[in-house]
CSV table of N, CA and C in Angstrom, one decimal:
chain,number,residue,atom,x,y,z
M,112,UNK,N,90.7,116.9,130.5
M,112,UNK,CA,90.0,115.6,130.4
M,112,UNK,C,89.7,115.2,129.0
M,113,UNK,N,89.4,116.2,128.1
M,113,UNK,CA,89.1,115.9,126.7
M,113,UNK,C,90.4,115.5,126.0
M,114,UNK,N,91.5,116.2,126.4
M,114,UNK,CA,92.8,115.9,125.8
M,114,UNK,C,93.2,114.5,126.1
M,115,UNK,N,92.9,114.0,127.3
M,115,UNK,CA,93.3,112.6,127.6
M,115,UNK,C,92.5,111.6,126.8
M,116,UNK,N,91.3,111.9,126.5
M,116,UNK,CA,90.5,110.9,125.7
M,116,UNK,C,91.1,110.8,124.3
M,117,UNK,N,91.4,112.0,123.7
M,117,UNK,CA,92.0,112.0,122.4
M,117,UNK,C,93.3,111.3,122.3
M,118,UNK,N,94.1,111.4,123.3
M,118,UNK,CA,95.4,110.8,123.4
M,118,UNK,C,95.3,109.2,123.5
M,119,UNK,N,94.3,108.8,124.2
M,119,UNK,CA,94.1,107.3,124.3
M,119,UNK,C,93.5,106.7,123.1
M,120,UNK,N,92.8,107.5,122.3
M,120,UNK,CA,92.1,106.9,121.2
M,120,UNK,C,93.0,106.6,120.0
M,121,UNK,N,94.1,107.3,119.9
M,121,UNK,CA,95.0,107.1,118.8
M,121,UNK,C,95.7,105.7,118.8
M,122,UNK,N,96.2,105.3,120.0
M,122,UNK,CA,96.8,103.9,120.0
M,122,UNK,C,95.7,102.9,119.8
M,123,UNK,N,94.5,103.1,120.3
M,123,UNK,CA,93.5,102.1,120.1
M,123,UNK,C,93.1,102.0,118.6
M,124,UNK,N,93.2,103.1,117.9
M,124,UNK,CA,92.9,103.0,116.4
M,124,UNK,C,94.0,102.2,115.7
M,125,UNK,N,95.3,102.4,116.2
M,125,UNK,CA,96.4,101.7,115.5
M,125,UNK,C,96.3,100.2,115.8
M,126,UNK,N,95.9,99.9,117.1
M,126,UNK,CA,95.7,98.4,117.4
M,126,UNK,C,94.6,97.8,116.5
M,127,UNK,N,93.5,98.6,116.3
M,127,UNK,CA,92.4,98.1,115.5
M,127,UNK,C,92.8,97.9,114.1
M,128,UNK,N,93.6,98.8,113.6
M,128,UNK,CA,94.1,98.7,112.2
M,128,UNK,C,95.0,97.5,112.0
M,129,UNK,N,95.8,97.2,113.0
M,129,UNK,CA,96.7,96.0,112.9
M,129,UNK,C,95.9,94.7,113.0
M,130,UNK,N,94.7,94.8,113.7
M,130,UNK,CA,94.0,93.6,113.9
M,130,UNK,C,93.1,93.2,112.7
M,131,UNK,N,93.0,94.1,111.8
M,131,UNK,CA,92.1,93.7,110.6
M,131,UNK,C,92.9,92.7,109.7
M,132,UNK,N,92.3,91.6,109.5
M,132,UNK,CA,93.0,90.6,108.7
M,132,UNK,C,93.3,91.0,107.3
M,133,UNK,N,94.3,90.5,106.7
M,133,UNK,CA,94.6,90.9,105.3
M,133,UNK,C,93.5,90.5,104.3
M,134,UNK,N,92.8,89.4,104.6
M,134,UNK,CA,91.7,89.0,103.7
M,134,UNK,C,90.6,90.0,103.6
M,135,UNK,N,90.3,90.7,104.7
M,135,UNK,CA,89.3,91.8,104.7
M,135,UNK,C,89.8,92.9,103.8
M,136,UNK,N,91.1,93.3,104.0
M,136,UNK,CA,91.6,94.4,103.2
M,136,UNK,C,91.6,94.0,101.7
M,137,UNK,N,92.0,92.8,101.4
M,137,UNK,CA,92.0,92.4,100.0
M,137,UNK,C,90.5,92.4,99.5
M,138,UNK,N,89.6,91.9,100.3
M,138,UNK,CA,88.2,92.0,99.8
M,138,UNK,C,87.7,93.4,99.5
M,139,UNK,N,88.1,94.3,100.4
M,139,UNK,CA,87.7,95.7,100.2
M,139,UNK,C,88.4,96.2,98.9
M,140,UNK,N,89.6,95.8,98.7
M,140,UNK,CA,90.3,96.3,97.4
M,140,UNK,C,89.6,95.7,96.2
M,141,UNK,N,89.3,94.4,96.2
M,141,UNK,CA,88.6,93.8,95.1
M,141,UNK,C,87.2,94.4,94.9
M,142,UNK,N,86.5,94.8,95.9
M,142,UNK,CA,85.2,95.4,95.8
M,142,UNK,C,85.4,96.8,95.2
M,143,UNK,N,86.5,97.5,95.5
M,143,UNK,CA,86.8,98.8,95.0
M,143,UNK,C,87.0,98.7,93.5
M,144,UNK,N,87.8,97.7,93.1
M,144,UNK,CA,88.1,97.5,91.7
M,144,UNK,C,86.8,97.2,90.9
M,145,UNK,N,86.0,96.4,91.5
M,145,UNK,CA,84.7,96.0,90.9
M,145,UNK,C,83.8,97.2,90.7
M,146,UNK,N,83.7,98.1,91.7
M,146,UNK,CA,82.9,99.2,91.6
M,146,UNK,C,83.4,100.3,90.6
M,147,UNK,N,84.7,100.4,90.6
M,147,UNK,CA,85.3,101.4,89.6
M,147,UNK,C,85.1,100.9,88.2
M,148,UNK,N,85.3,99.6,88.0
M,148,UNK,CA,85.0,99.0,86.7
M,148,UNK,C,83.6,99.0,86.3
M,149,UNK,N,82.7,98.8,87.2
M,149,UNK,CA,81.2,98.9,86.9
M,149,UNK,C,80.9,100.3,86.6
M,150,UNK,N,81.4,101.3,87.3
M,150,UNK,CA,81.1,102.7,86.9
M,150,UNK,C,81.6,103.0,85.5
M,151,UNK,N,82.8,102.5,85.2
M,151,UNK,CA,83.3,102.8,83.8
M,151,UNK,C,82.4,102.0,82.8
M,152,UNK,N,81.9,100.8,83.2
M,152,UNK,CA,81.1,100.1,82.3
M,152,UNK,C,79.7,100.8,82.0
M,153,UNK,N,79.3,101.5,83.0
M,153,UNK,CA,78.0,102.3,82.8
M,153,UNK,C,78.2,103.4,81.8
M,154,UNK,N,79.4,103.9,81.7
M,154,UNK,CA,79.7,104.9,80.6
M,154,UNK,C,79.7,104.2,79.3
M,155,UNK,N,80.6,103.2,79.2
M,155,UNK,CA,80.7,102.4,77.9
M,155,UNK,C,81.1,101.0,78.3
M,156,UNK,N,80.5,100.0,77.8
M,156,UNK,CA,80.8,98.6,78.3
M,156,UNK,C,82.3,98.2,78.1
M,157,UNK,N,82.9,98.6,77.0
M,157,UNK,CA,84.3,98.2,76.8
M,157,UNK,C,85.2,98.9,77.8
M,158,UNK,N,84.8,100.1,78.2
M,158,UNK,CA,85.6,100.8,79.2
M,158,UNK,C,85.7,100.1,80.5
M,159,UNK,N,84.6,99.4,80.9
M,159,UNK,CA,84.6,98.7,82.1
M,159,UNK,C,85.6,97.5,82.1
M,160,UNK,N,85.7,96.8,81.0
M,160,UNK,CA,86.7,95.7,80.9
M,160,UNK,C,88.1,96.2,80.8
M,161,UNK,N,88.3,97.3,80.1
M,161,UNK,CA,89.7,97.9,80.0
M,161,UNK,C,90.1,98.4,81.4
M,162,UNK,N,89.2,99.0,82.2
M,162,UNK,CA,89.5,99.5,83.5
M,162,UNK,C,89.8,98.4,84.4
M,163,UNK,N,89.0,97.3,84.4
M,163,UNK,CA,89.2,96.2,85.3
M,163,UNK,C,90.5,95.5,85.0
M,164,UNK,N,90.8,95.3,83.7
M,164,UNK,CA,92.1,94.7,83.4
M,164,UNK,C,93.3,95.5,83.8
M,165,UNK,N,93.2,96.8,83.6
M,165,UNK,CA,94.3,97.7,84.0
M,165,UNK,C,94.5,97.7,85.5
M,166,UNK,N,93.4,97.8,86.2
M,166,UNK,CA,93.6,97.8,87.7
M,166,UNK,C,94.1,96.5,88.2
M,167,UNK,N,93.7,95.4,87.7
M,167,UNK,CA,94.2,94.1,88.1
M,167,UNK,C,95.6,93.9,87.7
M,168,UNK,N,96.0,94.3,86.5
M,168,UNK,CA,97.4,94.2,86.1
M,168,UNK,C,98.3,95.1,87.0
M,169,UNK,N,97.8,96.3,87.3
M,169,UNK,CA,98.6,97.2,88.2
M,169,UNK,C,98.8,96.5,89.6
M,170,UNK,N,97.7,95.8,90.1
M,170,UNK,CA,97.8,95.2,91.4
M,170,UNK,C,98.8,94.0,91.3
M,171,UNK,N,98.8,93.2,90.2
M,171,UNK,CA,99.8,92.1,90.1
M,171,UNK,C,101.2,92.6,90.0
M,172,UNK,N,101.4,93.7,89.3
M,172,UNK,CA,102.8,94.3,89.2
M,172,UNK,C,103.2,94.8,90.6
M,173,UNK,N,102.4,95.5,91.3
M,173,UNK,CA,102.7,96.0,92.6
M,173,UNK,C,103.1,94.8,93.6
M,174,UNK,N,102.3,93.8,93.5
M,174,UNK,CA,102.6,92.6,94.4
M,174,UNK,C,103.8,91.9,94.1
M,175,UNK,N,104.1,91.7,92.8
M,175,UNK,CA,105.2,91.0,92.3
M,175,UNK,C,106.6,91.7,92.5
M,176,UNK,N,106.5,93.0,92.6
M,176,UNK,CA,107.8,93.8,92.8
M,176,UNK,C,108.1,94.0,94.2
M,177,UNK,N,107.4,93.5,95.2
M,177,UNK,CA,107.8,93.7,96.6
M,177,UNK,C,109.0,92.9,96.9
M,178,UNK,N,109.9,93.5,97.6
M,178,UNK,CA,111.2,92.8,98.0
M,178,UNK,C,110.9,91.9,99.1
M,179,UNK,N,111.5,90.7,99.1
M,179,UNK,CA,111.3,89.7,100.2
M,179,UNK,C,111.9,90.3,101.5
M,180,UNK,N,111.3,89.9,102.6
M,180,UNK,CA,111.9,90.3,103.9
M,180,UNK,C,113.2,89.6,104.2
M,181,UNK,N,114.1,90.3,104.7
M,181,UNK,CA,115.4,89.7,105.1
M,181,UNK,C,115.2,89.0,106.4
M,182,UNK,N,115.7,87.7,106.6
M,182,UNK,CA,115.6,87.0,107.8
M,182,UNK,C,116.7,87.3,108.7
């Protein structure tokens, strides 16, 4: 009985993960960048700006290097 419950919960989790809109994932990512930058800023103000710029630049590079989907 317990094994059946665990087996059914995995596909439900995958369906839930697919249902999350990309805007929410992007918002969570931006919040993470902001919190990391704020933490670095608490140590030293210029470190926060450097961290934010580096993380945003890395994100832009990762997005721009994605290969387009073949139709």
